[in-house]
Coordinates of C-alpha atoms and ligand atoms in Angstrom, one line a residue:
M12 CA -30.2 96.9 28.7
H13 CA -32.4 97.5 31.6
H14 CA -35.7 96.9 31.6
H15 CA -38.2 98.2 33.7
L16 CA -42.1 98.0 33.2
L17 CA -44.9 99.9 35.4
I18 CA -48.2 98.1 35.9
T19 CA -50.6 101.1 36.5
N20 CA -54.4 100.8 37.3
I21 CA -54.2 97.3 39.3
G22 CA -57.7 95.9 40.3
H23 CA -56.4 93.6 42.5
L24 CA -53.0 92.7 43.8
F25 CA -52.5 88.8 44.7
G26 CA -50.0 86.5 46.8
I27 CA -48.1 89.8 47.7
E28 CA -45.2 89.0 50.3
K29 CA -44.0 92.3 52.2
T30 CA -40.0 92.1 52.6
G31 CA -38.5 90.6 55.4
K32 CA -40.6 88.1 56.2
L33 CA -40.1 85.9 52.8
K34 CA -41.8 81.8 53.4
A35 CA -40.3 79.4 52.3
R36 CA -44.2 77.7 51.7
F37 CA -47.3 77.8 53.8
S38 CA -48.2 75.0 56.4
G39 CA -51.6 74.8 57.8
E40 CA -53.6 77.5 59.1
E41 CA -50.9 80.4 57.0
M42 CA -52.2 78.8 54.4
S43 CA -55.7 80.2 54.3
K44 CA -54.5 83.2 53.6
V45 CA -53.6 85.2 50.8
E46 CA -52.6 89.0 50.9
S47 CA -53.4 91.5 48.6
L48 CA -53.3 94.9 47.7
D49 CA -56.5 96.0 46.2
H50 CA -56.1 99.4 43.7
A51 CA -52.0 98.9 43.3
W52 CA -49.0 99.1 41.1
L53 CA -45.8 97.4 40.5
Y54 CA -42.4 97.9 39.0
I55 CA -40.6 95.7 37.1
E56 CA -36.6 95.7 36.7
D57 CA -34.6 93.5 35.1
K58 CA -37.0 90.1 35.0
K59 CA -37.4 91.0 38.8
I60 CA -40.6 92.8 40.8
H61 CA -38.9 95.2 41.9
S62 CA -41.6 97.0 44.6
F63 CA -46.0 97.3 44.5
G64 CA -47.8 99.9 46.4
K65 CA -51.7 101.2 46.4
M66 CA -52.5 103.4 43.4
A67 CA -52.3 106.5 46.2
D68 CA -49.2 106.1 47.1
M69 CA -46.9 106.1 43.9
D70 CA -44.4 108.6 43.4
L71 CA -43.2 106.7 40.1
M72 CA -43.9 108.6 37.3
N73 CA -41.2 108.1 35.4
A74 CA -40.7 104.8 34.1
E75 CA -40.2 104.6 30.5
N76 CA -42.9 101.7 30.2
V77 CA -45.8 102.4 31.6
F78 CA -48.6 99.0 30.9
D79 CA -52.0 99.9 32.0
A80 CA -53.9 97.0 34.3
N81 CA -57.0 98.8 33.4
G82 CA -58.0 96.9 37.0
K83 CA -58.0 93.6 36.0
S84 CA -55.8 92.5 38.4
I85 CA -52.5 90.5 38.6
L86 CA -51.0 87.4 40.7
P87 CA -48.3 84.9 40.5
A88 CA -47.6 82.5 38.3
W89 CA -48.7 78.9 38.5
V90 CA -46.2 76.8 39.4
D91 CA -47.6 72.8 38.2
S92 CA -44.6 70.6 40.1
H93 CA -45.4 67.2 38.9
T94 CA -46.2 66.5 35.1
H95 CA -45.7 64.1 32.3
L96 CA -46.0 66.5 29.6
V97 CA -44.4 64.6 27.4
F98 CA -46.1 61.6 25.1
A99 CA -47.0 60.3 22.1
A100 CA -51.1 59.7 22.7
S101 CA -53.6 59.7 24.1
R102 CA -55.6 57.4 25.5
E103 CA -59.4 57.5 25.4
H104 CA -59.6 54.1 24.2
E105 CA -58.7 53.6 28.5
F106 CA -61.1 55.8 29.7
E107 CA -64.1 54.2 27.6
N108 CA -62.4 51.7 28.9
R109 CA -63.4 52.8 33.0
I110 CA -66.5 54.5 32.3
K111 CA -67.8 50.3 31.2
G112 CA -66.5 49.0 34.1
L113 CA -62.7 48.4 34.2
S114 CA -60.4 49.9 37.2
Y115 CA -57.2 51.3 36.2
E116 CA -55.4 49.1 38.0
E117 CA -57.0 46.1 36.5
I118 CA -55.9 48.8 33.2
A119 CA -52.4 48.5 33.1
R120 CA -52.6 44.4 34.6
R121 CA -53.5 44.1 31.1
G122 CA -50.8 45.6 29.5
G123 CA -52.2 49.1 28.7
G124 CA -51.7 52.4 30.9
I125 CA -48.3 53.1 31.7
L126 CA -47.4 50.7 29.0
N127 CA -49.6 51.2 26.8
S128 CA -48.3 55.0 26.2
A129 CA -45.0 53.1 25.5
K130 CA -46.0 51.0 23.4
K131 CA -47.0 54.6 21.1
L132 CA -43.7 56.5 22.9
N133 CA -40.5 54.4 21.7
E134 CA -41.8 54.9 18.2
I135 CA -42.5 58.2 17.8
S136 CA -39.8 60.4 16.4
E137 CA -37.8 62.9 19.2
S138 CA -38.8 65.6 17.2
E139 CA -41.6 64.5 16.8
L140 CA -42.1 64.5 20.2
F141 CA -40.4 67.0 21.0
D142 CA -43.3 69.2 18.5
I143 CA -46.3 67.6 20.4
S144 CA -44.5 68.7 24.0
L145 CA -44.1 72.5 22.7
Q146 CA -47.2 72.2 21.8
R147 CA -48.8 71.0 25.2
L148 CA -47.0 73.1 27.3
H149 CA -48.0 76.5 25.0
Q150 CA -51.1 75.4 25.8
V151 CA -51.0 75.2 30.0
M152 CA -49.0 77.8 30.3
S153 CA -51.8 80.4 28.1
F154 CA -54.2 78.6 31.3
G155 CA -51.0 80.8 33.1
T156 CA -48.9 77.8 34.5
G157 CA -45.7 80.7 33.9
A158 CA -43.1 77.2 35.7
I159 CA -43.5 73.6 35.7
E160 CA -42.1 70.1 35.8
I161 CA -41.9 67.5 33.3
K162 CA -41.4 63.6 33.5
S163 CA -39.6 60.6 31.9
G164 CA -41.3 57.5 31.9
Y165 CA -43.0 56.3 29.1
G166 CA -40.0 55.2 27.5
L167 CA -38.5 52.6 30.1
S168 CA -36.4 51.4 28.1
I169 CA -33.0 53.5 27.4
E170 CA -34.1 55.1 24.0
G171 CA -36.7 55.8 25.3
E172 CA -36.4 57.3 28.4
L173 CA -32.8 59.4 27.2
K174 CA -35.6 60.4 23.8
M175 CA -37.8 62.1 26.4
L176 CA -36.0 63.5 28.5
R177 CA -33.9 65.2 25.7
V178 CA -37.0 66.1 24.8
I179 CA -37.7 68.3 28.1
K180 CA -34.1 69.0 27.7
R181 CA -34.9 71.1 24.8
L182 CA -38.2 72.1 26.3
K183 CA -36.4 74.0 28.9
E184 CA -34.2 75.9 25.8
T185 CA -36.7 76.6 23.9
S186 CA -39.3 78.0 26.1
L187 CA -39.6 80.3 28.4
I188 CA -40.5 79.8 31.4
P189 CA -38.5 77.3 34.2
I190 CA -38.9 73.6 33.1
K191 CA -37.1 70.7 35.8
A192 CA -37.1 67.0 34.8
T193 CA -37.5 64.2 36.4
F194 CA -36.0 61.0 35.5
L195 CA -38.9 58.4 36.8
A196 CA -37.1 55.7 34.2
A197 CA -39.4 53.0 38.0
H198 CA -43.3 54.0 36.8
A199 CA -43.4 50.2 35.6
Y200 CA -41.9 46.8 34.7
P201 CA -42.4 46.8 30.6
I202 CA -43.2 44.2 29.9
E203 CA -39.9 41.2 29.8
Y204 CA -39.4 42.1 32.6
K205 CA -42.4 40.7 35.0
Q206 CA -41.3 38.1 35.9
N207 CA -37.5 39.2 36.9
H208 CA -37.2 42.6 38.2
E209 CA -33.4 42.2 39.1
T210 CA -33.0 42.4 35.3
Y211 CA -34.7 45.8 35.3
L212 CA -33.6 47.5 38.3
K213 CA -30.1 47.3 37.0
L214 CA -30.2 48.1 33.5
I215 CA -33.2 51.7 35.6
L216 CA -29.3 51.6 37.7
D217 CA -26.4 51.0 36.0
E218 CA -27.0 52.2 32.5
M219 CA -29.5 54.1 32.6
L220 CA -29.1 56.3 35.5
P221 CA -25.2 57.4 34.8
Q222 CA -26.0 58.9 31.7
V223 CA -28.5 60.3 32.5
V224 CA -26.6 62.2 35.0
D225 CA -24.1 62.0 32.7
E226 CA -26.1 64.3 30.2
G227 CA -27.3 66.4 32.8
L228 CA -31.2 65.2 31.9
A229 CA -32.8 65.5 35.2
E230 CA -33.5 66.7 38.3
Y231 CA -35.7 64.6 40.3
M232 CA -35.6 60.7 39.8
D233 CA -39.3 59.8 40.4
V234 CA -40.4 55.8 41.1
F235 CA -44.3 54.9 41.2
C236 CA -44.0 53.5 45.0
E237 CA -47.5 51.7 44.6
Q238 CA -49.0 47.3 44.0
G239 CA -48.1 46.3 40.8
F240 CA -45.5 48.7 40.3
F241 CA -42.6 49.5 42.6
S242 CA -42.8 47.6 46.0
V243 CA -41.1 49.7 49.4
E244 CA -37.7 48.2 49.2
E245 CA -37.4 48.5 45.4
T246 CA -38.2 52.1 46.1
E247 CA -34.7 52.9 48.3
K248 CA -32.7 51.2 46.4
I249 CA -33.5 53.1 43.6
L250 CA -33.2 56.3 46.0
E251 CA -30.4 55.1 47.2
A252 CA -28.4 55.2 43.7
G253 CA -30.3 58.6 42.7
W254 CA -29.3 60.4 46.4
K255 CA -25.6 59.8 45.2
Y256 CA -26.0 60.3 41.7
G257 CA -26.9 63.8 43.5
L258 CA -30.4 63.5 42.0
K259 CA -33.2 64.6 44.4
P260 CA -36.8 62.0 45.2
K261 CA -40.2 63.0 44.5
I262 CA -41.5 60.8 44.6
H263 CA -46.0 59.0 42.9
A264 CA -47.1 57.5 46.6
N265 CA -49.8 56.1 48.1
Q266 CA -52.3 56.8 45.1
L267 CA -54.5 53.5 45.0
H268 CA -53.6 51.8 48.1
F269 CA -52.2 52.2 51.5
S270 CA -48.0 51.4 50.2
G271 CA -45.2 52.1 52.8
G272 CA -44.5 55.6 50.1
V273 CA -45.3 58.7 51.9
Q274 CA -42.7 56.5 55.3
V275 CA -39.9 55.4 52.9
G276 CA -40.0 58.5 50.5
V277 CA -39.5 61.0 53.8
K278 CA -37.4 58.4 54.7
H279 CA -35.1 59.9 52.0
N280 CA -35.2 63.4 52.4
A281 CA -38.0 63.3 49.3
I282 CA -38.5 66.7 48.0
S283 CA -42.5 66.2 48.1
V284 CA -44.8 63.0 48.1
D285 CA -47.2 63.0 45.8
H286 CA -50.8 61.7 45.0
L287 CA -51.5 60.3 48.2
E288 CA -55.2 59.1 47.6
C289 CA -54.4 57.0 50.4
V290 CA -53.2 59.1 53.8
G291 CA -54.3 58.1 56.9
E292 CA -52.8 59.6 60.4
D293 CA -50.2 57.4 60.3
E294 CA -48.6 59.3 57.4
I295 CA -49.5 62.3 58.0
N296 CA -47.3 62.1 61.4
T297 CA -44.7 60.9 59.1
L298 CA -44.3 63.9 56.7
L299 CA -45.5 66.2 60.2
K300 CA -42.2 65.5 61.0
S301 CA -39.7 65.8 58.0
K302 CA -39.4 68.8 55.4
T303 CA -41.6 66.2 52.7
I304 CA -43.7 68.5 50.4
P305 CA -47.1 66.3 50.3
T306 CA -48.6 67.6 46.6
L307 CA -51.4 66.7 46.2
L308 CA -52.6 65.5 42.0
P309 CA -57.4 65.3 42.8
A310 CA -57.2 66.1 39.4
A311 CA -56.5 62.2 38.9
A312 CA -58.8 61.3 41.6
F313 CA -61.1 62.8 39.6
F314 CA -60.7 61.6 36.1
L315 CA -60.6 58.0 37.1
G316 CA -63.2 58.8 39.5
M317 CA -61.5 57.5 43.1
N318 CA -61.3 58.9 46.4
Y319 CA -60.1 62.3 47.4
Q320 CA -56.8 63.9 49.0
P321 CA -58.1 64.3 53.4
A322 CA -57.0 67.8 52.4
R323 CA -58.6 69.8 55.1
K324 CA -57.6 66.5 57.8
M325 CA -54.0 67.9 56.6
I326 CA -54.2 71.1 55.9
K327 CA -55.9 71.3 59.2
A328 CA -52.2 68.7 61.1
G329 CA -50.6 72.0 60.0
L330 CA -49.0 70.3 56.8
P331 CA -47.7 72.6 54.1
I332 CA -50.3 71.4 50.9
C333 CA -49.2 71.5 47.3
L334 CA -51.1 71.1 43.6
A335 CA -50.6 69.6 41.3
T336 CA -52.2 68.9 38.3
D337 CA -50.3 65.1 36.7
Y338 CA -51.2 66.6 33.3
N339 CA -50.3 62.6 31.4
P340 CA -52.6 60.7 28.8
G341 CA -54.1 58.4 30.7
S342 CA -54.6 59.6 35.5
C343 CA -55.8 63.4 33.7
P344 CA -55.1 65.0 30.6
S345 CA -55.4 68.4 31.9
G346 CA -52.8 70.0 32.4
N347 CA -55.1 73.6 33.3
V348 CA -54.6 74.0 36.6
P349 CA -57.8 76.5 37.1
L350 CA -59.8 73.5 36.6
L351 CA -57.2 71.9 38.8
L352 CA -57.7 74.4 41.0
T353 CA -62.0 74.4 40.7
I354 CA -61.1 70.4 41.5
A355 CA -60.1 71.4 44.8
C356 CA -61.9 73.9 46.7
T357 CA -65.6 72.0 45.5
Q358 CA -64.3 68.3 45.8
L359 CA -60.8 68.2 48.9
K360 CA -62.9 71.6 50.0
M361 CA -60.0 73.7 50.1
T362 CA -60.7 77.3 50.6
P363 CA -59.5 79.3 47.2
E364 CA -57.0 81.2 49.3
E365 CA -56.1 77.4 50.3
A366 CA -56.0 76.4 46.5
M367 CA -53.6 79.7 44.9
N368 CA -51.6 78.8 48.1
A369 CA -51.2 75.8 47.5
V370 CA -49.9 75.8 43.9
T371 CA -48.5 79.0 43.9
I372 CA -45.4 79.2 46.8
N373 CA -46.4 76.0 47.6
G374 CA -45.3 74.3 44.2
A375 CA -42.4 76.7 43.6
A376 CA -41.2 74.8 47.7
A377 CA -42.3 71.9 45.3
L378 CA -39.4 72.5 42.9
E379 CA -36.7 73.6 45.6
M380 CA -37.9 77.6 43.5
S381 CA -39.5 79.0 45.9
H382 CA -36.6 82.1 46.7
E383 CA -37.5 83.2 43.4
L384 CA -41.3 82.3 42.6
G385 CA -44.5 81.4 43.9
S386 CA -45.1 84.8 45.6
I387 CA -44.9 89.1 44.7
A388 CA -42.0 89.7 47.3
V389 CA -39.1 91.9 45.9
G390 CA -36.5 90.6 44.5
K391 CA -38.8 88.0 43.2
N392 CA -38.7 87.1 39.1
A393 CA -41.6 88.1 37.8
N394 CA -43.2 85.0 35.6
L395 CA -47.2 86.5 36.5
I396 CA -50.2 86.3 35.4
L397 CA -53.4 89.7 33.9
T398 CA -56.7 88.0 34.7
K399 CA -59.6 88.9 33.2
N400 CA -61.4 91.5 34.9
I401 CA -62.4 89.3 38.4
P402 CA -63.6 90.3 40.7
S403 CA -62.5 88.8 43.3
L404 CA -59.9 85.7 44.2
A405 CA -62.7 83.2 44.9
F406 CA -63.5 84.1 41.1
I407 CA -61.3 81.3 39.5
P408 CA -62.4 78.0 40.7
Y409 CA -65.9 79.1 41.0
D410 CA -65.1 80.6 36.9
F411 CA -64.9 76.8 36.2
G412 CA -63.9 75.9 32.7
N413 CA -63.3 79.2 31.6
N414 CA -60.4 80.6 31.2
P415 CA -58.9 83.8 33.9
V416 CA -55.1 83.9 32.1
E417 CA -55.8 87.5 29.8
K418 CA -51.5 87.4 29.6
L419 CA -48.7 85.4 30.5
M420 CA -45.5 87.2 31.8
I421 CA -42.6 85.2 32.3
N422 CA -39.4 87.5 32.7
G423 CA -41.2 91.2 33.0
S424 CA -42.5 89.9 29.2
F425 CA -46.1 89.5 28.7
I426 CA -46.1 86.6 25.9
Ligands
LIG505 O1 -49.8 59.9 38.4 N1 -49.3 56.6 38.6 C1 -48.8 56.7 38.0 N2 -48.2 57.6 37.2 C2 -49.1 59.2 36.5 C3 -50.0 58.2 35.2 C4 -49.6 57.3 34.6 C5 -50.4 56.4 33.3 O2 -51.3 56.0 33.3 O3 -50.0 56.8 32.0 C6 -50.0 59.4 37.4 O4 -51.3 59.2 37.1
LIG506 FE1 -47.2 61.4 38.5

């Protein structure tokens, strides 16, 4: 059965792209522009955007379903390309310890951090893990997320990693929004392998990876390339093995130090390198010569009280900046994209337009989905946000702490 829907009286239709010049990503100066129409209509046919225009020019009066937006606005749903939303338990005790002066790295060295989450993850049942993860997914959707990436990485054992990835697979089957899964067994060395990296690497490469691919549990491969976690050499080994199995790299790079993560990610054709608190001229030049997308996670820097990513320098250099939440129990226990936009604007000095492009079209690019998501263009999926009554795009990051989303539309249906 064909499904048609005509939306009328849209206050602002933000993030449109006219056919014929669709872009896979917006880079540098292009990021500063969000094309829009005021007093607009939008026609959806078979889950996809069919056409749009100004109310004054509308000649589609015979649509079977009409929804009157009543002056409210529409924009592409957010694409959150980096999250760890499958986790077993919160970690507010570490949050308190940081307030008292302990650093994120010191907490990790003492066996907290990722290892704390791994302990809890290995104790919880798969069905309970699924239930709480589904709740989190619904919560981020209520803030406008219309596609998402989710990582493993709190199992750090064969059973634990597979448990997480099977939960992500079930989320894919249950949820209406597109989900991409990333295999991140190389997130931290379990205590028993701290002095024996070889053995854990063998476990990842010889035991976990074949099974993950065999069960079709992941699209991407991730490594936390960082001092005290995985070295550049170890990262290379893992990425090479991932490519052999058809898993493309999206890696954690340059969060805590100038670790060489950006360079090794680019060298191995990573789809994206993510975090990037520590980025200088060399990292920028390396990225400029590549197709790898730099994904900034400033909500994590905000929550940990760390230095922010040099977004202005990177945009000025001409890079395509992507923003993502990093939703996880340690460094960013929030998957709230509107709040992320506020942080990007106030702390990274990104303009509201740049921030919006970074989490729509460039978010889609970071998940290799910009041909079907990330902008309002003919033929793309109708994964859209219907906002509350907002006067402008800038109002979204300005009105911080509040939710601009009235309804989320996935595949042409309001949910
Ligand atoms: O992206 N930095 C590595 N991984 C996650 C946080 C992991 C954790 O603290 O649980 C991140 O920040
Ligand atoms: Fe992360």
